[in-house]
Coordinates of C-alpha atoms (C1' of nucleotides) in Angstrom, one line a residue:
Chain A
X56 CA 122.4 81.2 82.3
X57 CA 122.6 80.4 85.9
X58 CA 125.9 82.6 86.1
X59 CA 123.5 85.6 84.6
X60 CA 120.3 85.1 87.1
X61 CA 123.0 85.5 90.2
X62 CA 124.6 88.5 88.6
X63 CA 121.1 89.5 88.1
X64 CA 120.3 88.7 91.4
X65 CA 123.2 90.5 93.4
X66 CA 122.8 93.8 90.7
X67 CA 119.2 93.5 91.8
X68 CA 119.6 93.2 95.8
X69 CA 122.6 95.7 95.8
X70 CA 119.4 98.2 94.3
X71 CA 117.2 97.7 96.4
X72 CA 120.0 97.6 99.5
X73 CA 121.0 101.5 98.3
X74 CA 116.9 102.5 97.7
X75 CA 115.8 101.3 100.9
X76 CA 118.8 103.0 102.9
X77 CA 118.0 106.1 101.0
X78 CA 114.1 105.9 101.4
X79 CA 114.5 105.2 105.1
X80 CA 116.8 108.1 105.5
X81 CA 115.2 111.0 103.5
X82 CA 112.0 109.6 102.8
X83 CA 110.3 107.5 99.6
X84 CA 109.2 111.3 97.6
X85 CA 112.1 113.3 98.2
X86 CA 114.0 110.2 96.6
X87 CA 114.7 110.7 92.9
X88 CA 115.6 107.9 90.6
X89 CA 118.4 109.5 89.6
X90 CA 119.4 109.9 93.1
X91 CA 119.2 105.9 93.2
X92 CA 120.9 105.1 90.4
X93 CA 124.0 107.6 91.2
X94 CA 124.0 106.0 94.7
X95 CA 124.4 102.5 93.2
X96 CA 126.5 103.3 90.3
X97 CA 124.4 102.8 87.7
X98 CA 122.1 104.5 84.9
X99 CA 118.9 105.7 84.9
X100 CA 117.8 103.2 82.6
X101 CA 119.4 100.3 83.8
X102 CA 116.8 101.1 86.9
X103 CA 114.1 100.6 85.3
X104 CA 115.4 97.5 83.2
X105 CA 115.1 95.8 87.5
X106 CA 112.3 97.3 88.3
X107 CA 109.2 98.5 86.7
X108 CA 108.2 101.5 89.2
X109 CA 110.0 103.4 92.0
X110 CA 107.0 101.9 94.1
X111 CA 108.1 98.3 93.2
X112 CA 111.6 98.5 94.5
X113 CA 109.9 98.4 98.2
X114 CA 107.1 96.3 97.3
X115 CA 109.0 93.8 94.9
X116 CA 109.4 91.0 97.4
X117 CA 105.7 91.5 98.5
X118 CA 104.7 90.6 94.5
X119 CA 106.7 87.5 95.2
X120 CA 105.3 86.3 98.4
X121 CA 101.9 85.8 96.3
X122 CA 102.5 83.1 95.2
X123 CA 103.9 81.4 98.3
X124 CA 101.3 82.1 99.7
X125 CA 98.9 80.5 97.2
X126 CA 101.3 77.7 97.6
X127 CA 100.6 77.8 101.1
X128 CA 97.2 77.8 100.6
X129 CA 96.5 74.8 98.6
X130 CA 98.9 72.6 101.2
X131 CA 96.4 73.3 103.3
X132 CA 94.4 69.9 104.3
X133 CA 91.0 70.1 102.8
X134 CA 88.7 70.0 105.7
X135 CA 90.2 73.0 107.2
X136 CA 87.5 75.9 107.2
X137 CA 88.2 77.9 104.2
X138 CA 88.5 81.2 106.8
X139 CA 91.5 79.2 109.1
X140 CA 93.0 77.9 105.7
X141 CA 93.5 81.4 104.7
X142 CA 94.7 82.9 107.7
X143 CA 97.2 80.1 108.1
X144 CA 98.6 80.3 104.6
X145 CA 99.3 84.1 105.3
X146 CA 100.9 83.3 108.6
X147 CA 103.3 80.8 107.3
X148 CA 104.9 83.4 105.0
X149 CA 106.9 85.7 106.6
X150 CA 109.4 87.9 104.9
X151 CA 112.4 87.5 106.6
X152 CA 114.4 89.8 104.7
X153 CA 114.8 92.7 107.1
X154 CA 115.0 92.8 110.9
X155 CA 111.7 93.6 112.7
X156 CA 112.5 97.4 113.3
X157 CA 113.6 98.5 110.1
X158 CA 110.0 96.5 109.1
X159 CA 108.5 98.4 110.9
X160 CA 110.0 101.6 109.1
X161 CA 109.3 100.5 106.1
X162 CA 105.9 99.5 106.9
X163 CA 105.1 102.9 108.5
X164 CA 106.4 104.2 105.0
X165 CA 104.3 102.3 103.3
X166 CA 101.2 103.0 104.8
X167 CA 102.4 106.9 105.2
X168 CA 103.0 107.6 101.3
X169 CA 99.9 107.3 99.4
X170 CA 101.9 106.3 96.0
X171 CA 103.1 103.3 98.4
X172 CA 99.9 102.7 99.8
X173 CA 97.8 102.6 96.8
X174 CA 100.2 100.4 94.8
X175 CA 100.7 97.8 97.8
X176 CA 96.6 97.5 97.6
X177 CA 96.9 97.0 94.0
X178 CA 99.6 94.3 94.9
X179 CA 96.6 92.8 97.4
X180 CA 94.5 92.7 94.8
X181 CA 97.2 90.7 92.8
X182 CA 97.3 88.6 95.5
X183 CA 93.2 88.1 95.6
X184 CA 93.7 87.2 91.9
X185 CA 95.9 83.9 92.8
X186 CA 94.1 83.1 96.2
X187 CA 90.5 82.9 94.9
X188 CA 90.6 79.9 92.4
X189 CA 91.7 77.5 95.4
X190 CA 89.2 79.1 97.6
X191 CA 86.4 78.7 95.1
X192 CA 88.0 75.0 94.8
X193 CA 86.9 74.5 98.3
X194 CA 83.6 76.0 98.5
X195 CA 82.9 74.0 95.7
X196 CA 81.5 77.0 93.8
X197 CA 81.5 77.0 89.3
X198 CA 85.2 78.4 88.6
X199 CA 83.8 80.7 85.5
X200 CA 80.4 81.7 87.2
X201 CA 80.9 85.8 87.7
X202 CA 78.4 86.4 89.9
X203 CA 79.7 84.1 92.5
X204 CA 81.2 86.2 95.0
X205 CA 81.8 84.2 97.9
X206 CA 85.2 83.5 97.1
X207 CA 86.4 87.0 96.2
X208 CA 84.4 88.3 99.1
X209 CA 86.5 85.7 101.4
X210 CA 89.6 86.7 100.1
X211 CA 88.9 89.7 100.2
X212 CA 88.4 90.2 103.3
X213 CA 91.1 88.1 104.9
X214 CA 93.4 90.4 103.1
X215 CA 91.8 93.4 104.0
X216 CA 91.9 92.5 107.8
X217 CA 95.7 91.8 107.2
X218 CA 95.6 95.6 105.7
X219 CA 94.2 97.0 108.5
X220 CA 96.3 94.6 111.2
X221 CA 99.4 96.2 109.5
X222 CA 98.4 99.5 109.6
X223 CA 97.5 99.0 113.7
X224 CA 100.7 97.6 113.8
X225 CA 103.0 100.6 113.0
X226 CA 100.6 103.1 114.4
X227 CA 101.2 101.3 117.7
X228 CA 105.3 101.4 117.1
X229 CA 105.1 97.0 116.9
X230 CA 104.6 96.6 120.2
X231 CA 101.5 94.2 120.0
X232 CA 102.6 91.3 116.6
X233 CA 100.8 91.4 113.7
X234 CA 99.3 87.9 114.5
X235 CA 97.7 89.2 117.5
X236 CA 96.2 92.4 115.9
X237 CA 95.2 90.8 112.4
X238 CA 92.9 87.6 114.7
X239 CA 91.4 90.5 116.7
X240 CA 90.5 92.4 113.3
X241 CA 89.0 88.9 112.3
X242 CA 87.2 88.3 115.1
X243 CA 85.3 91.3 115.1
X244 CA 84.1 91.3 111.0
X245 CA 82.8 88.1 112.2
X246 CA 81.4 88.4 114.9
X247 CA 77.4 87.5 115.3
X248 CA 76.7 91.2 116.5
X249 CA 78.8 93.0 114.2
Chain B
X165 CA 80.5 135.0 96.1
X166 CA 77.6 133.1 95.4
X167 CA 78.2 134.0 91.4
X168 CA 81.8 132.8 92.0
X169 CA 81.2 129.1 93.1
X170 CA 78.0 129.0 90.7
X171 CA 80.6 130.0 87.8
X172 CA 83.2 127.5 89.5
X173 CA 80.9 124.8 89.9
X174 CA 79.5 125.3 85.8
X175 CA 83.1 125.4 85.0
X176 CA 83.8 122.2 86.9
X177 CA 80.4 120.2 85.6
X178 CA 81.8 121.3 81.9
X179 CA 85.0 119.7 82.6
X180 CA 84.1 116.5 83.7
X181 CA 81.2 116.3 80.9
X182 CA 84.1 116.8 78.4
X183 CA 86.7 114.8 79.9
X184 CA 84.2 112.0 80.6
X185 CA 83.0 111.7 77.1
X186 CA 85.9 111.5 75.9
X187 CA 87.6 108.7 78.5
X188 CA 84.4 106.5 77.4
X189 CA 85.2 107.4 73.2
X190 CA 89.2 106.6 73.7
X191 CA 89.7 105.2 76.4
X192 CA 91.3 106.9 80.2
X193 CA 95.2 106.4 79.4
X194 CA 94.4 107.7 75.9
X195 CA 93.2 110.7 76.6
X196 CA 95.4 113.2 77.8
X197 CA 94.8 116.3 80.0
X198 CA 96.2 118.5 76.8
X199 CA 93.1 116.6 75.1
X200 CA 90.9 117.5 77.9
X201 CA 91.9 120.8 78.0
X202 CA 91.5 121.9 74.5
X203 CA 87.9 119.9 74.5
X204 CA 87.0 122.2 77.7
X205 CA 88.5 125.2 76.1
X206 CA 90.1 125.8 78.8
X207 CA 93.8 126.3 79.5
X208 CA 95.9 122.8 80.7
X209 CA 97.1 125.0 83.9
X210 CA 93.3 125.6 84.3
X211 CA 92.5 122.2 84.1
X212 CA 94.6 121.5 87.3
X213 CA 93.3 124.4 89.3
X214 CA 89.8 122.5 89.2
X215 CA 91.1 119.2 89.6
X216 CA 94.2 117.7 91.5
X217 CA 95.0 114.6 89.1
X218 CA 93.5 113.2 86.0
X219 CA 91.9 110.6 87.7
X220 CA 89.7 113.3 89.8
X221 CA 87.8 113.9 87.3
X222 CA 86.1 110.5 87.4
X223 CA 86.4 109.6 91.1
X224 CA 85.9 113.4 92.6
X225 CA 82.2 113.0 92.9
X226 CA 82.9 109.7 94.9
X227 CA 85.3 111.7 97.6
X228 CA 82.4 113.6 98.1
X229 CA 80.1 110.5 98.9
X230 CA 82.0 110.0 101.3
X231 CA 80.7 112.6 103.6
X232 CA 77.2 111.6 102.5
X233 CA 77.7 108.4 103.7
X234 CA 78.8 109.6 107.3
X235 CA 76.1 111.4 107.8
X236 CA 74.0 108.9 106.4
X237 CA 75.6 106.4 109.2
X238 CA 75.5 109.0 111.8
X239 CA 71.6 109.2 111.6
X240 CA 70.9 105.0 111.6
X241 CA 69.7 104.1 114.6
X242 CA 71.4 103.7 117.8
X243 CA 70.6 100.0 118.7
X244 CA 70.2 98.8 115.0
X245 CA 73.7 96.7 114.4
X246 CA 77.1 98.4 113.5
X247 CA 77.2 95.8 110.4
X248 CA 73.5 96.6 109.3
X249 CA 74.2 100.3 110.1
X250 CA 77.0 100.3 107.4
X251 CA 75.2 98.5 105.1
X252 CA 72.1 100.8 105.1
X253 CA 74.4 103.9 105.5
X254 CA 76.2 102.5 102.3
X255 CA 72.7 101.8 100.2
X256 CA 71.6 104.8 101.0
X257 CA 74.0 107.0 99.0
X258 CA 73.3 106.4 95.1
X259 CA 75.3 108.5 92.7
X260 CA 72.5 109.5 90.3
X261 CA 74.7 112.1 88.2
X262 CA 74.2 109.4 85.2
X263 CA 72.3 106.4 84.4
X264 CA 72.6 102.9 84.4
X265 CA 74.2 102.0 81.5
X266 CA 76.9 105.2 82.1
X267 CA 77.5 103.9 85.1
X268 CA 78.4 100.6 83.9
X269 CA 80.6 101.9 81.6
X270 CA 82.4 104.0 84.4
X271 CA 83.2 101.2 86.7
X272 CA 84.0 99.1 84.3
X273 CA 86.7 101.6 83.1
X274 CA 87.5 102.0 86.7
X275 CA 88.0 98.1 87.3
X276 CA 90.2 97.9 84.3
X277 CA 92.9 101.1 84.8
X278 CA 95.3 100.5 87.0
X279 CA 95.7 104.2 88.3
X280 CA 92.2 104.5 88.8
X281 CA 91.4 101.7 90.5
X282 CA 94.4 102.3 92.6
X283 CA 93.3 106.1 93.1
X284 CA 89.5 104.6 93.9
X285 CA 90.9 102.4 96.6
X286 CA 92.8 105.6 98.3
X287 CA 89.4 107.6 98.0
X288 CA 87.7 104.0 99.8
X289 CA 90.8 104.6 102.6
X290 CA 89.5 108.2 103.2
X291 CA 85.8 107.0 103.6
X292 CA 87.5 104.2 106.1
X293 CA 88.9 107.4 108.1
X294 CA 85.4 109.4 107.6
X295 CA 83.7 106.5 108.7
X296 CA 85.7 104.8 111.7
X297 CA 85.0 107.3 114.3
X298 CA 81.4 106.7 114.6
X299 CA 82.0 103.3 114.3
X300 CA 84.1 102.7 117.3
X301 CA 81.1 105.4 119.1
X302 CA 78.6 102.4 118.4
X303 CA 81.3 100.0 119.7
X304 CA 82.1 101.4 122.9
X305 CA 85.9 102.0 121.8
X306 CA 88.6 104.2 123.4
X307 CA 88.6 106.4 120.5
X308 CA 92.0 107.3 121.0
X309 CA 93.6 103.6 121.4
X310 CA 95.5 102.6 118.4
X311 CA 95.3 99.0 118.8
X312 CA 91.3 98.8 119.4
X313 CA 91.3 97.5 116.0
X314 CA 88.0 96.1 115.8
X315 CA 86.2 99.1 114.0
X316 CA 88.9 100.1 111.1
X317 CA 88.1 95.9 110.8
X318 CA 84.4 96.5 110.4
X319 CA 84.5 99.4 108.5
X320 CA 87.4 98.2 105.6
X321 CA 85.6 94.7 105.6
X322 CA 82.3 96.4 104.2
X323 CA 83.7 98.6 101.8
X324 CA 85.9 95.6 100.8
X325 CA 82.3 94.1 100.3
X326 CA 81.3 96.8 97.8
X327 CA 84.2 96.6 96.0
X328 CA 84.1 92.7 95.1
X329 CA 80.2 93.5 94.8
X330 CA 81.0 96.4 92.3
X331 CA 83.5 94.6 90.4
X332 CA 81.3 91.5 90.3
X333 CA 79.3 93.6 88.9
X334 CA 81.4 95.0 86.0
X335 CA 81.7 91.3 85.2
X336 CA 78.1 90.5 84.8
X337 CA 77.8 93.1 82.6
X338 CA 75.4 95.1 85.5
X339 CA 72.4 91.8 85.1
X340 CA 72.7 91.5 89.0
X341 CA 72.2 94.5 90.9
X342 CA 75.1 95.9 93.2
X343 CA 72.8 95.6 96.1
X344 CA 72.5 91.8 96.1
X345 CA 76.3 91.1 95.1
X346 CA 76.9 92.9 98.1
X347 CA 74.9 91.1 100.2
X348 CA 76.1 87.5 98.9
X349 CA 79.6 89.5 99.5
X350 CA 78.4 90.2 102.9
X351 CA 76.9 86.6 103.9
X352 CA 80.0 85.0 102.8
X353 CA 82.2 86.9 105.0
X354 CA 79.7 86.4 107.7
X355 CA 78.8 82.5 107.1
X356 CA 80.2 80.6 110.5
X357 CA 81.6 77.7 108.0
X358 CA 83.6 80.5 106.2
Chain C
dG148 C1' 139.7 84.8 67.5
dC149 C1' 135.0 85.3 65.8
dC150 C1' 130.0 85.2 66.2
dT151 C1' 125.7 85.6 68.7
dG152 C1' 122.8 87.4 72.0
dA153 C1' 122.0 89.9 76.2
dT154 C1' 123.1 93.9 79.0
dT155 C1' 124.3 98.6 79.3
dG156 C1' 124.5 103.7 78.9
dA157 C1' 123.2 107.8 76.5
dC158 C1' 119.9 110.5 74.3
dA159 C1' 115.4 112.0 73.1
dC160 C1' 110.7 112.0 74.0
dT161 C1' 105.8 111.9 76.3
dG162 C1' 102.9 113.1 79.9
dA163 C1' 101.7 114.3 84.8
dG164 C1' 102.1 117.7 88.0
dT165 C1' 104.0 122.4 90.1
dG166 C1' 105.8 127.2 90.6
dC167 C1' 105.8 131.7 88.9
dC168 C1' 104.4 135.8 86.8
dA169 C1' 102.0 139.0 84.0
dG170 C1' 97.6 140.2 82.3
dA171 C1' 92.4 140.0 82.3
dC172 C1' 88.3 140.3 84.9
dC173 C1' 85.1 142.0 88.5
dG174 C1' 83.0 144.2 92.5
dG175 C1' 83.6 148.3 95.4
dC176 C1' 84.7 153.2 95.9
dA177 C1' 85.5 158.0 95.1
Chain D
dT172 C1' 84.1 157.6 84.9
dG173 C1' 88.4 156.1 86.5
dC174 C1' 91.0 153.8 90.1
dC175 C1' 91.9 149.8 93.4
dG176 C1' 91.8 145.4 95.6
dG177 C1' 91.5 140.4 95.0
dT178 C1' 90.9 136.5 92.1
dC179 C1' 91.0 133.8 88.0
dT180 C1' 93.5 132.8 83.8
dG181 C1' 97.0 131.5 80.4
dG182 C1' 101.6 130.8 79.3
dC183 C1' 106.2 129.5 80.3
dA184 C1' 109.6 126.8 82.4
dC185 C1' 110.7 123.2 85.3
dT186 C1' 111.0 118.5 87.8
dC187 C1' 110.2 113.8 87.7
dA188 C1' 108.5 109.2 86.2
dG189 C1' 108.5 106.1 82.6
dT190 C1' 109.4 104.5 77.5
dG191 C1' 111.6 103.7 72.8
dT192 C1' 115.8 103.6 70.3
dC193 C1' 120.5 102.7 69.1
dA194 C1' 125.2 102.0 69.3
dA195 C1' 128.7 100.0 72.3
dT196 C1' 130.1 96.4 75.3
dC197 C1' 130.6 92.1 77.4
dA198 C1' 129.9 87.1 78.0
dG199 C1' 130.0 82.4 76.4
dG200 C1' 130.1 78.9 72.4
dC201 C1' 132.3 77.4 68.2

DNA sequence: GCCTGATTGACACTGAGTGCCAGACCGGCA
DNA sequence: TGCCGGTCTGGCACTCAGTGTCAATCAGGC
């Protein structure tokens, strides 16, 4: 069992290692599947037995991070504001899996290819999903009651400004970090004036 | 000319009223654009010279909108604030092509496919675009500086707003009206405690 | 060495979306 | 009336993503 999940694991990097490189060189469309699975010596349907969509070979890790960040989240101390606890959590995961320009590339990909872009919201909103029970934990609000929204609209939020710090990010080439840009983003939703 | 877009726009209306009955009978994944097509009596190559993708049939009205809504902001007052500006702008824009209970049925579809909500979002990302400009106007921004990221903040967070309010929404079975969800959304975000 | 279970590749299929082409339709014109 | 331009239409073939099925293969346990 453990000698399966690393074979697993190694067919499953060595993928994503030969999508990426073809991706980044002629672009996320103009990539076939067969072109992938040629490229990494195996078949068509063995692709999809790794990975459920094309989409999810770039965003797969991002899936994962959720839940380290909810982690995150609840080791948070409890009389933290529920706004800093949140920004904190998403801070302390970083994905460390490729250097900072080539995340940059793939980042400007992502937001670039509207396939990408709409299924790394839907990954967000996957994201929202886990976050919100701890939040609605803290603001002490009924865990079943619907029409509560606080807690969604916190979330929400949080990840939306960590949206649109991203997408500042590669449309000014990295040169200000994402930290920066995603507390000025947050600064201004909450501003008093608006 | 003007008995082209009339035919066109007939055409169009017939489609959707089709298509749309039957995504509510069966369900959006369940209904095919071969289904649509032979409902519509129209051809399935036709069907794509009216509309780009499947899910255009429910969310084209909504790309529309968008426009309404910037002209909507564009008329609020200069020295009423940027957050009460969206708001209003936002309110002031009701889809009225069916009634209440349709409506609920639509977003509640919506909220629960995958591709649409997806698609919905990417439609949300164009309003952000349509919407931004004026935005960083009322702000005082360098409308060409990429890292001013203030008003792509503002703008995403209250469209994140409606779409927790509209989803609350779907979950209360439409008992709260969208307006209030959206302001609850909209306090929360805005409460100092956070 | 055999058995069991998981993985794999090959094939066929659905369904979305696109390119192409020939024919129908319609207003204008002689 | 008959011709002529442009446009809309339907039909066909195609690409590509994604799924179901099945037989072959490969690994470890007995």
């Amino acid at each position: 069992m453990s000698l399966w999940s690393r074979t697993r694991n190694t067919v499953y990097r060595e993928i994503t290692a030969t999508a990426m490189a073809l991706f980044l060189e002629r672009g996320f469309d103009a990539t076939t599947i067969d072109d992938i699975a040629a490229a990494a010596g195996i078949s068509r349907r063995s692709f999809f037995r790794y990975f459920g969509t094309k989409e999810d070979v770039v965003l797969g890790d991002l899936i994962a991070s959720g839940d380290l960040v909810r982690q995150a989240l609840e080791a948070r101390p409890d009389d933290e504001e529920v706004w800093a606890a949140l920004r904190n959590a998403l801070h302390s995961v970083k994905d460390t899996a490729f250097d900072e320009p080539t995340m940059l590339k793939i980042f400007t990909m992502v937001h670039q290819t509207p396939s990408l872009r709409a299924r790394s919201i839907e990954k967000h909103l996957e994201w929202q999903a886990l976050l919100t029970p701890e939040v609605r934990r803290r603001l002490g609000a009924d865990p079943a009651d619907p029409l509560d929204v606080r807690a969604d609209a916190l979330v929400a939020t949080v990840i939306t400004c960590l949206d649109v710090a991203g997408d500042a990010w590669t449309r000014g080439n990295g040169a200000v970090p994402l930290e920066t840009l995603f507390d000025a983003a947050a600064a201004a939703v909450r501003a008093p004036g608006g």
